[in-house]
mmCIF file of C-alpha atoms in Angstrom:
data_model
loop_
_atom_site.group_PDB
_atom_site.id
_atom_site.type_symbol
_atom_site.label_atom_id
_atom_site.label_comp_id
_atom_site.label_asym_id
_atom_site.label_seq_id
_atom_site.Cartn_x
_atom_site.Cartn_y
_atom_site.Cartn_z
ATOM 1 C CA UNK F 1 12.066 -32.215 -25.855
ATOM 2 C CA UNK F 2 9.274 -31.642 -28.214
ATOM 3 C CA UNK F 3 7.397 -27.637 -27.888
ATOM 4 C CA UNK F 4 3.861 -27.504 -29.289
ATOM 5 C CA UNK F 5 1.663 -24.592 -28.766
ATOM 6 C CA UNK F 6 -2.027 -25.078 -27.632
ATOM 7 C CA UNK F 7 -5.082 -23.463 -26.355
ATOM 8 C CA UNK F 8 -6.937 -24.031 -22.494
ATOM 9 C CA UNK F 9 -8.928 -21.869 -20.593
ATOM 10 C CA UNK F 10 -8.388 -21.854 -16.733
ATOM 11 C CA UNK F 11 -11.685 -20.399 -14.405
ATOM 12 C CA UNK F 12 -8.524 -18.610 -11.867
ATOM 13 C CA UNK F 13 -8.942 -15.438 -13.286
ATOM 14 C CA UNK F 14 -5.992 -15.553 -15.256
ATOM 15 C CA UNK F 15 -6.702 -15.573 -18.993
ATOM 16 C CA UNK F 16 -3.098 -18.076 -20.445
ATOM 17 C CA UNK F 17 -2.222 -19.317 -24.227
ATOM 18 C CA UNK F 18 -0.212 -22.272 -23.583
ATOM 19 C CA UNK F 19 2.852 -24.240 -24.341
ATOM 20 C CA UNK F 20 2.902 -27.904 -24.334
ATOM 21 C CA UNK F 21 6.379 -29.406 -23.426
ATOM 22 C CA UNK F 22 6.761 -33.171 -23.542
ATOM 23 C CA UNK F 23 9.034 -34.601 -21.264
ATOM 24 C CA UNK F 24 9.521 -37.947 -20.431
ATOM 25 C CA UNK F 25 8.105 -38.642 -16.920
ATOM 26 C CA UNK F 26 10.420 -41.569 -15.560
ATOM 27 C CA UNK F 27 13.636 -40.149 -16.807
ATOM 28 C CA UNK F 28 13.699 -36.242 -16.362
ATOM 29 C CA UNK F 29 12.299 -36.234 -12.944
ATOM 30 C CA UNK F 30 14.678 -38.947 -11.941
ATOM 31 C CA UNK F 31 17.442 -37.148 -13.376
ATOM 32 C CA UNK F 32 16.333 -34.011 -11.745
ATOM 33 C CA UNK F 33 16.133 -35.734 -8.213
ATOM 34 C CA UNK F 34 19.501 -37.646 -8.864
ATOM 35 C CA UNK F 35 21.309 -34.205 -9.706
ATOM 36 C CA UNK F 36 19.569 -32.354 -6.627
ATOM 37 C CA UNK F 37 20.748 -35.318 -4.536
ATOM 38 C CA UNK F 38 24.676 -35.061 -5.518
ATOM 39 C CA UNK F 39 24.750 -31.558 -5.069
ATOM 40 C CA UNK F 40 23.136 -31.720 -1.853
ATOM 41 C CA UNK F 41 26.171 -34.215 -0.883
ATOM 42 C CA UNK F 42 28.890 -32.426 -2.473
ATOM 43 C CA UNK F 43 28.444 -29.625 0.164
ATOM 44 C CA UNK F 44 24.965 -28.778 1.318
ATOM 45 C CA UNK F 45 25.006 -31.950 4.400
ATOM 46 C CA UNK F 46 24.348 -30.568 8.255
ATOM 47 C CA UNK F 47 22.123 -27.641 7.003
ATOM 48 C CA UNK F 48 20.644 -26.000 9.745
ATOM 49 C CA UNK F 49 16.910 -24.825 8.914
ATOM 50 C CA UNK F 50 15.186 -22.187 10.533
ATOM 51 C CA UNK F 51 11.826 -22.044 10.139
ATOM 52 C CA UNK F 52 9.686 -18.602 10.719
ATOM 53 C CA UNK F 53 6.336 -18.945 13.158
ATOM 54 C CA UNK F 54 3.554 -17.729 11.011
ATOM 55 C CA UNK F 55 0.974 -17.529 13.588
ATOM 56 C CA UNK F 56 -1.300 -15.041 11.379
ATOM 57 C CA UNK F 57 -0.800 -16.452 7.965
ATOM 58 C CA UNK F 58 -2.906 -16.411 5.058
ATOM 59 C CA UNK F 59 -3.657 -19.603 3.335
ATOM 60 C CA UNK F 60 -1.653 -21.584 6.019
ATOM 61 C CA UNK F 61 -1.470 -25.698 4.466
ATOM 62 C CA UNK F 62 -1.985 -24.592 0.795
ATOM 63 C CA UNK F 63 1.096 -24.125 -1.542
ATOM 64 C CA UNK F 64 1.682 -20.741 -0.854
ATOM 65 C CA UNK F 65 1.619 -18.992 2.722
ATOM 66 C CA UNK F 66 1.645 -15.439 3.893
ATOM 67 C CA UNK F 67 1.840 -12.924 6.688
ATOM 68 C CA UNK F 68 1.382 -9.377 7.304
ATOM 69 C CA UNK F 69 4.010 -8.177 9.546
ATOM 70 C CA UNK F 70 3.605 -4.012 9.748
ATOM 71 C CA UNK F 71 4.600 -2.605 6.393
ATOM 72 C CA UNK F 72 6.495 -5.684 5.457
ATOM 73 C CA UNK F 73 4.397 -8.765 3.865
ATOM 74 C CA UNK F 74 6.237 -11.826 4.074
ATOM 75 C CA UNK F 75 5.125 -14.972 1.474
ATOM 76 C CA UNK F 76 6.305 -18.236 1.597
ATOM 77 C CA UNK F 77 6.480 -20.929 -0.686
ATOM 78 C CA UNK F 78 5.113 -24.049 0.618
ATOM 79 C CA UNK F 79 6.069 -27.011 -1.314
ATOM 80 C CA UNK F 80 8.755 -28.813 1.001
ATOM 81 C CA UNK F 81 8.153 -32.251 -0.121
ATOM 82 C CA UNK F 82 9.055 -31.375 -3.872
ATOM 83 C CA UNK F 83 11.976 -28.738 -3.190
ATOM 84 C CA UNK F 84 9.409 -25.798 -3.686
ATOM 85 C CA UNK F 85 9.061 -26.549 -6.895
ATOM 86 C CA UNK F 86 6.488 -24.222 -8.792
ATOM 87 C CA UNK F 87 3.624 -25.985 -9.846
ATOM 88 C CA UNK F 88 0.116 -24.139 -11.885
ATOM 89 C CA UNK F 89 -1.425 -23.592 -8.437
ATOM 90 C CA UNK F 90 1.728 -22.257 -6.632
ATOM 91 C CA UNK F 91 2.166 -20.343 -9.991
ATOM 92 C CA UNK F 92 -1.195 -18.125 -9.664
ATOM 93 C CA UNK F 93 -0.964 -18.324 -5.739
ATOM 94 C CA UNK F 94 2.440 -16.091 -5.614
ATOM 95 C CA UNK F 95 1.057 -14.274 -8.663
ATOM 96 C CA UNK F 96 -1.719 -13.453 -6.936
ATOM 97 C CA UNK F 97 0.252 -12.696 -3.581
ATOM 98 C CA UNK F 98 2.615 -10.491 -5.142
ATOM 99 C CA UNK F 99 -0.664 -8.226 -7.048
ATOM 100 C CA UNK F 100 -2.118 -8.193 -3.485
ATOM 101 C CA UNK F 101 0.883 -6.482 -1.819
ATOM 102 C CA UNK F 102 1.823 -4.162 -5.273
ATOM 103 C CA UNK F 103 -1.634 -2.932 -4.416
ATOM 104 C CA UNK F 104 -1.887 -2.261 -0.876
ATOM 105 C CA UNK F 105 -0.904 1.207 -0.119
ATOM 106 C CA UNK F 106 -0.202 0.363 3.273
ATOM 107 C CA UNK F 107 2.430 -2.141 2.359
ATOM 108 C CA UNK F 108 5.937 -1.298 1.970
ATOM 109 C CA UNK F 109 8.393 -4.271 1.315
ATOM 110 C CA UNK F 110 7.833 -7.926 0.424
ATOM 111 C CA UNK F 111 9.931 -10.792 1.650
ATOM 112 C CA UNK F 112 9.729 -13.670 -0.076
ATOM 113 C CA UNK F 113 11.370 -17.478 0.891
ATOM 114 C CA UNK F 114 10.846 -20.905 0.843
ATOM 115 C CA UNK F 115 9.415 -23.113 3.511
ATOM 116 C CA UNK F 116 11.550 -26.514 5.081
ATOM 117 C CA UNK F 117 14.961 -25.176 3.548
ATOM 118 C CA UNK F 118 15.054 -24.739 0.053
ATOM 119 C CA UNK F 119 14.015 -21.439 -2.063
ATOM 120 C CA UNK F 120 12.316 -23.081 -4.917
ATOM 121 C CA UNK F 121 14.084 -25.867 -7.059
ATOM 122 C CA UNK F 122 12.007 -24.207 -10.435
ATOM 123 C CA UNK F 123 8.888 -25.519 -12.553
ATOM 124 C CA UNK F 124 7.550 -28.971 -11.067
ATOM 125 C CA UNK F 125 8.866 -31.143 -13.751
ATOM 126 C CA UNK F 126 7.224 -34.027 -12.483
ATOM 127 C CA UNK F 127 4.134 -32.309 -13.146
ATOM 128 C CA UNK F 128 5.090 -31.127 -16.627
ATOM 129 C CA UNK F 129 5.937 -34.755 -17.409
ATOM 130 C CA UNK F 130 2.608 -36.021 -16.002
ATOM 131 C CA UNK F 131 0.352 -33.639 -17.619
ATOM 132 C CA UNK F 132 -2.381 -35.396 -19.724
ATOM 133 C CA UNK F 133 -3.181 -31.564 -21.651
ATOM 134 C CA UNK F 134 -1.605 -28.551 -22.344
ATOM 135 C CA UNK F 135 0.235 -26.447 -19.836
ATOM 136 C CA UNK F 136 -1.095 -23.112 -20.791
ATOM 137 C CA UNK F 137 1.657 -20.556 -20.405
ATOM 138 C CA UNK F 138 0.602 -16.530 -21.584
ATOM 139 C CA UNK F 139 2.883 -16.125 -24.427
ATOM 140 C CA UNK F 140 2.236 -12.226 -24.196
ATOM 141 C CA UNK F 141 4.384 -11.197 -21.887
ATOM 142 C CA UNK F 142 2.197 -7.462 -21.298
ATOM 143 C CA UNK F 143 -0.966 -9.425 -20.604
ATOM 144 C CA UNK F 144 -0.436 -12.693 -17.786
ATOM 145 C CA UNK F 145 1.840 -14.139 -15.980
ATOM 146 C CA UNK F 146 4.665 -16.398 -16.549
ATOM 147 C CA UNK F 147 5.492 -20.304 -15.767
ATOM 148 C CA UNK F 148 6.723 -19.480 -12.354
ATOM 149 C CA UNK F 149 3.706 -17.254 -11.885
ATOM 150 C CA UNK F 150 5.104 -13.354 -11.170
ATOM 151 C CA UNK F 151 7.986 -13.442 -13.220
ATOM 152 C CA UNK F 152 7.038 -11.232 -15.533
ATOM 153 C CA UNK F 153 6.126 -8.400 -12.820
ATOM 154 C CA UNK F 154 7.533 -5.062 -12.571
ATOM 155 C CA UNK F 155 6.904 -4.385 -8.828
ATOM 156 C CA UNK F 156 6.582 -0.894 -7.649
ATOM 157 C CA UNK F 157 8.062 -1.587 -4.415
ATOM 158 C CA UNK F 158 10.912 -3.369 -2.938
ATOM 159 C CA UNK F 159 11.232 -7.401 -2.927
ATOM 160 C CA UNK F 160 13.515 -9.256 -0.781
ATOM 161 C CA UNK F 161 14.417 -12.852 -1.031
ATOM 162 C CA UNK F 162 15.696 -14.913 1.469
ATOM 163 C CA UNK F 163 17.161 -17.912 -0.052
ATOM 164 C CA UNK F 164 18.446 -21.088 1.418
ATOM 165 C CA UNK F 165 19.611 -24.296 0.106
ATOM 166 C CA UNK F 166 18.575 -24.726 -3.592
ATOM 167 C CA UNK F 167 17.480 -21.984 -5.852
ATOM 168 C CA UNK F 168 18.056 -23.354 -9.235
ATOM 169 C CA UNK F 169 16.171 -23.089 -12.479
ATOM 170 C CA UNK F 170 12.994 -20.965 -12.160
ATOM 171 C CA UNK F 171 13.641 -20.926 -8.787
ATOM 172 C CA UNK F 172 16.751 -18.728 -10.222
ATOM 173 C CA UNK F 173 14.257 -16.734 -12.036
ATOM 174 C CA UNK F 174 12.154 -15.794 -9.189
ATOM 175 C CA UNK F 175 15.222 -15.143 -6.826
ATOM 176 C CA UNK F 176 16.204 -12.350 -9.699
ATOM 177 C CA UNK F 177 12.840 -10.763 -9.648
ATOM 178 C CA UNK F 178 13.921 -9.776 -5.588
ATOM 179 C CA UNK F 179 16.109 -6.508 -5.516
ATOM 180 C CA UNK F 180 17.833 -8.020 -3.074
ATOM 181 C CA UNK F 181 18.996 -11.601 -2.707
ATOM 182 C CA UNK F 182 19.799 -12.933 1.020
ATOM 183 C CA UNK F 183 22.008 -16.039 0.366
ATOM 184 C CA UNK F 184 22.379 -18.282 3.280
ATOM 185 C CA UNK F 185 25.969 -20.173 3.244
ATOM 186 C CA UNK F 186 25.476 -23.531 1.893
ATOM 187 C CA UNK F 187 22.839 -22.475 -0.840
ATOM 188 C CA UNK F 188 23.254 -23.552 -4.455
ATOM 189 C CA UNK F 189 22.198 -21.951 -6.964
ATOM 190 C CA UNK F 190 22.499 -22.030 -10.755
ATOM 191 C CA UNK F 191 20.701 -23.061 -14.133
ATOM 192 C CA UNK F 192 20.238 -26.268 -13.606
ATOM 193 C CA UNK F 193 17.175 -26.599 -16.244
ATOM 194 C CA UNK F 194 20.109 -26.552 -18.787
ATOM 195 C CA UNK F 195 20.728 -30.582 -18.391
ATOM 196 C CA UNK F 196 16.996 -31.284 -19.251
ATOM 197 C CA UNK F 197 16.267 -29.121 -22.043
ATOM 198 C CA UNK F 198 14.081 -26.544 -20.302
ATOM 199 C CA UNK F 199 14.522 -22.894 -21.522
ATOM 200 C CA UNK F 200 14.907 -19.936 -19.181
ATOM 201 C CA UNK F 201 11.278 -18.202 -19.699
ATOM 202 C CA UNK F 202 10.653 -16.079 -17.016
ATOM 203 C CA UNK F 203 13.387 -13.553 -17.060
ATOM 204 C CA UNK F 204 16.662 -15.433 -16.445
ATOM 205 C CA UNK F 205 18.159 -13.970 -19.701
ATOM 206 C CA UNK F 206 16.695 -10.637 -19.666
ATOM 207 C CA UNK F 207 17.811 -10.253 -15.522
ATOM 208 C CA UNK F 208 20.631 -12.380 -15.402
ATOM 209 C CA UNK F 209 23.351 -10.348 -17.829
ATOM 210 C CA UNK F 210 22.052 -6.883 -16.408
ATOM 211 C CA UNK F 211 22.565 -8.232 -12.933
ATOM 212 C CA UNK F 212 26.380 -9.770 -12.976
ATOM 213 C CA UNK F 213 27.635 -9.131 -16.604
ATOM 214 C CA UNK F 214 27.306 -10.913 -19.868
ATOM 215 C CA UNK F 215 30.347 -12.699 -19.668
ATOM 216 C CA UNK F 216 29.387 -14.278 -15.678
ATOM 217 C CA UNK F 217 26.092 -14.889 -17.158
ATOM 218 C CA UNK F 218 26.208 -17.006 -20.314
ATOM 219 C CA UNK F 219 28.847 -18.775 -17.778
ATOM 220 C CA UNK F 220 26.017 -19.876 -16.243
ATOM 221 C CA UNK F 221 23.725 -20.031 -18.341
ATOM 222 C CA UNK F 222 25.507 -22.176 -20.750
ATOM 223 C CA UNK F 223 27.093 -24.704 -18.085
ATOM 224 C CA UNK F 224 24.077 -24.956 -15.689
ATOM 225 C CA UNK F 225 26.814 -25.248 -12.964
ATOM 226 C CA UNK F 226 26.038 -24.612 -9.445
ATOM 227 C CA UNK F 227 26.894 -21.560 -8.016
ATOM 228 C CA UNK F 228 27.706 -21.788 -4.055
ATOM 229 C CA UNK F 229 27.217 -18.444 -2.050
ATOM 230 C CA UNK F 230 30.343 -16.548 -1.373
ATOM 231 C CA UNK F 231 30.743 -16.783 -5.322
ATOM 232 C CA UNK F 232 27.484 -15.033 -5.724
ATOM 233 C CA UNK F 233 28.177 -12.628 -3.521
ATOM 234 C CA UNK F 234 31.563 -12.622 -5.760
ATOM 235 C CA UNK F 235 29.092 -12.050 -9.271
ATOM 236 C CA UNK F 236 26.440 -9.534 -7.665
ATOM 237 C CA UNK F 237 24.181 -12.332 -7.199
ATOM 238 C CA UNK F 238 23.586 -12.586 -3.691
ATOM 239 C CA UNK F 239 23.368 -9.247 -1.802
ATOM 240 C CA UNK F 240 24.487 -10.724 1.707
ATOM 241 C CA UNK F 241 25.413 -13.709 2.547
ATOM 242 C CA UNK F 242 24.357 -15.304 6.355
ATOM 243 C CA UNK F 243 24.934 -18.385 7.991
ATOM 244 C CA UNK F 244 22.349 -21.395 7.311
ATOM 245 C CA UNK F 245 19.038 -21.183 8.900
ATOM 246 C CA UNK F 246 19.619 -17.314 9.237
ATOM 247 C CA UNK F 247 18.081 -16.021 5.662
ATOM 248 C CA UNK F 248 14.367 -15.305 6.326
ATOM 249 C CA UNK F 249 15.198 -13.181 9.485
ATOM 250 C CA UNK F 250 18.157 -10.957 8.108
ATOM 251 C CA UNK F 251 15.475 -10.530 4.993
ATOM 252 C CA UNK F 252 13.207 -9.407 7.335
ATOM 253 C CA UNK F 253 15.247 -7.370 9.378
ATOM 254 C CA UNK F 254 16.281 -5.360 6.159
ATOM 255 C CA UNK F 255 12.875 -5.158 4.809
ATOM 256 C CA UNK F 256 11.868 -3.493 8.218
ATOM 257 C CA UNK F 257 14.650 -1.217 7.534
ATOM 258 C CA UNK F 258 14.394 -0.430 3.980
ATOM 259 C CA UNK F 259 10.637 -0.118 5.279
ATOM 260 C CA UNK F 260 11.716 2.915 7.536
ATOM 261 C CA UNK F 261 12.791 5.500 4.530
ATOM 262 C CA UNK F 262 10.698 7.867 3.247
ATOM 263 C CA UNK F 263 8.883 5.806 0.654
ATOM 264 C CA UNK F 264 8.294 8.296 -2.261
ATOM 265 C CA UNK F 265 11.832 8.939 -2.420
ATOM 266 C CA UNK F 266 12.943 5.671 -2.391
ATOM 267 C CA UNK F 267 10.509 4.308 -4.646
ATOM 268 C CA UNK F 268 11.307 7.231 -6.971
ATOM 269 C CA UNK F 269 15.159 5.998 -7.310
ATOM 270 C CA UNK F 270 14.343 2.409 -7.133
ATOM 271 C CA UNK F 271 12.162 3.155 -10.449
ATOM 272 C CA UNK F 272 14.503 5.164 -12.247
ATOM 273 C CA UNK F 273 17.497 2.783 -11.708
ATOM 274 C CA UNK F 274 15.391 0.291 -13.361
ATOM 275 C CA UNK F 275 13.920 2.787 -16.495
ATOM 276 C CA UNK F 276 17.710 3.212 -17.278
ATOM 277 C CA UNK F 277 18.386 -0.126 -17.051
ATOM 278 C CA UNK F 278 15.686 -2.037 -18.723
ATOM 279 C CA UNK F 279 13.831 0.961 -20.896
ATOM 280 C CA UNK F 280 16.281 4.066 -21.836
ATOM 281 C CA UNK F 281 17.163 4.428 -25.073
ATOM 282 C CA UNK F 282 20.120 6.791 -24.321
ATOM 283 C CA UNK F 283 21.898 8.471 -21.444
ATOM 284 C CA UNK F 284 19.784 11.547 -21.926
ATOM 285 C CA UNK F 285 16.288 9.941 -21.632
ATOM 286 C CA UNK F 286 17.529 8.345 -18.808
ATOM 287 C CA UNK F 287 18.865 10.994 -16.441
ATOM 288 C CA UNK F 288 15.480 13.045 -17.705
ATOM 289 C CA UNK F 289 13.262 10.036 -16.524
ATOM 290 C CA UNK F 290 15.245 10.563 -13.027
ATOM 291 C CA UNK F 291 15.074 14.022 -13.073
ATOM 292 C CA UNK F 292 11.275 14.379 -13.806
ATOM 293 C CA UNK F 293 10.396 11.190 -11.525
ATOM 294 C CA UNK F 294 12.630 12.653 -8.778
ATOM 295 C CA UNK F 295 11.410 16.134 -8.830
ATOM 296 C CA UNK F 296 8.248 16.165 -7.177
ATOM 297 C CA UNK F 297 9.892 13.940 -4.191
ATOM 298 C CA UNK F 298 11.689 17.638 -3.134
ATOM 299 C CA UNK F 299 8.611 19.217 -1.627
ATOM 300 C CA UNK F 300 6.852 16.114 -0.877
ATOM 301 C CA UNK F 301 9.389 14.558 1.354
ATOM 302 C CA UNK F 302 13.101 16.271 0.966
ATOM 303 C CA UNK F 303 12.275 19.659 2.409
ATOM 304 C CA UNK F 304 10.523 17.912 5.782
ATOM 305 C CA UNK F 305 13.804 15.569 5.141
ATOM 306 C CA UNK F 306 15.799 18.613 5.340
ATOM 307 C CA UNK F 307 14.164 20.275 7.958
ATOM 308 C CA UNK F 308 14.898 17.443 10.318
ATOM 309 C CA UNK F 309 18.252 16.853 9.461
ATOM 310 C CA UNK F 310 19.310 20.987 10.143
ATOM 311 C CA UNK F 311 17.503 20.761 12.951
ATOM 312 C CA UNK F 312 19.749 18.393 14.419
ATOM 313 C CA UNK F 313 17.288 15.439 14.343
ATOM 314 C CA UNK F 314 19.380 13.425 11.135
ATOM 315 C CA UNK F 315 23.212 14.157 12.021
ATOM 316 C CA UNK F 316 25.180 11.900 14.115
ATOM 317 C CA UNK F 317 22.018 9.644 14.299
ATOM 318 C CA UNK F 318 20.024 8.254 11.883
ATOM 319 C CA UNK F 319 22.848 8.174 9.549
ATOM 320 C CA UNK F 320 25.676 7.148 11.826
ATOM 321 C CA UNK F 321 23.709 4.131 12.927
ATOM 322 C CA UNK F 322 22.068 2.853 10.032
ATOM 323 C CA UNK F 323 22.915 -0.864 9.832
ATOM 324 C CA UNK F 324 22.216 -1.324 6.098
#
């Protein structure tokens, strides 16, 4: 696979310097399809899809989809006929989605799947292969998105994914940008980009180790084997794991209750776990970061907290019958 770097400009708002990958058309999408094919036989036959009635949704026929649902937006990935594969449009479409609800003050929790059964099979080779010009990729990462479009975010708020049957690939990638990963039974996923010669590029190194472990990582990342669900849920990968068909409504029944918390608290831990993850230099600045971040959450939501649980209000309810 031969990398050259190039220059386009794109009128979508998004200002991209771009890499130019040459594949060849006949034999890496073919490849791709024959691979997707003998997985899907190895394990994945009588898959039961459930689909979720958008009767609301935004941009309903286009490659992306969306619906408000309360405090919970829910956007779908709408490329059935090509495994949900991630092509430029889809790209700035769930870039732009994902902005849209990091911005809304009203919104709480995202949910994000993919339509007709499968997550997102990654970048749209066949595309790549076909491309006449440059595919202009930002190579900042501080100042545009990635190939699979929000990969490079750093949400403020929570991000569920519901995946069923493949996520593979980018489609990997975007499944580790979710905090949580809702893994239906007979979903596959893996690095399967490493039998074409594709690089991980939006995150799959960077997320991947912190998530499950070095060692469980470059597993994957240097086989490209398929991973089926109870072993993710095994790794750390998958969060829960439901039967097929079942994803996008246990997603959205835990968004609605992740929705339900006090927000400023939660989003005040949620931030700090990922500061001493991703950005602390030591133990010290990271237990400060919490500390400061955490502090002014006491009078703005853990003393009315506090007066509601000694008041009787929070003990032997709300936390005997959480269902998280």
């Amino acid at each position: 696979m031969a990398l050259t770097l190039g220059r386009r400009s794109f009128d979508n708002g998004f200002r991209r310097v771009i890499h130019h990958t040459c594949l060849n058309s006949v034999n890496g999408q073919r490849l791709y399809n024959t691979v997707l094919k003998e997985e899907r036989n190895s394990g994945n036959s009588g898959k039961v899809i459930t689909e979720f009635p958008f009767l609301n949704s935004r941009g309903t026929g286009g490659t992306v989809v969306s619906e408000r649902r309360g405090a919970v937006m829910v956007i779908g990935i709408n490329r059935p006929e090509a495994r949900n594969a991630v092509n430029q449009e889809t790209a700035q479409r769930l870039t732009e989605e994902l902005t849209a609800f990091d911005q809304d003050n009203s919104l709480n929790v995202a949910v994000l799947y993919g339509v007709g059964g499968n997550f997102c099979a990654g970048f749209d080779l066949k595309e790549l292969a076909q491309s006449s010009g440059s595919l202009k990729l930002e190579q900042d990462v501080r100042r545009g998105p990635g190939p699979m479009g929000p990969s490079r975010m750093r949400l403020s708020k929570p991000l569920i994914a519901a995946v069923g049957g493949y996520a593979v690939a980018g489609g990997l990638e975007l499944a580790l940008l979710a905090d949580l990963r809702v893994v239906e039974e007979s979903s596959i996923m893996g690095v399967f980009c490493r039998r074409f010669g594709v690089p991980l590029i939006d995150g799959g190194t960077v997320r991947l180790p912190q998530l499950i472990g070095l060692s469980r990582a470059l597993d994957l990342i240097l086989t490209g084997r398929p991973v089926k669900a109870q072993e993710a849920l095994t790794f750390g990968l998958a969060n829960r794991v439901v039967p097929d068909g079942q994803a996008l409504q246990v997603a959205l029944e835990l968004a609605e209750q992740v929705s339900a918390f006090p927000q400023l608290c939660l989003r005040a831990d949620r931030n700090s776990a990922y500061h001493a993850v991703f950005d602390s230099s030591s133990f010290t600045q990271a237990m400060q970061y919490e500390f400061d971040h955490g502090l002014p959450v006491i009078p703005a939501e853990a003393v009315t907290g506090a007066t509601k649980f000694s008041s009787g209000a929070g003990r032997g309810g709300t936390f005997s019958k959480s269902k998280l």
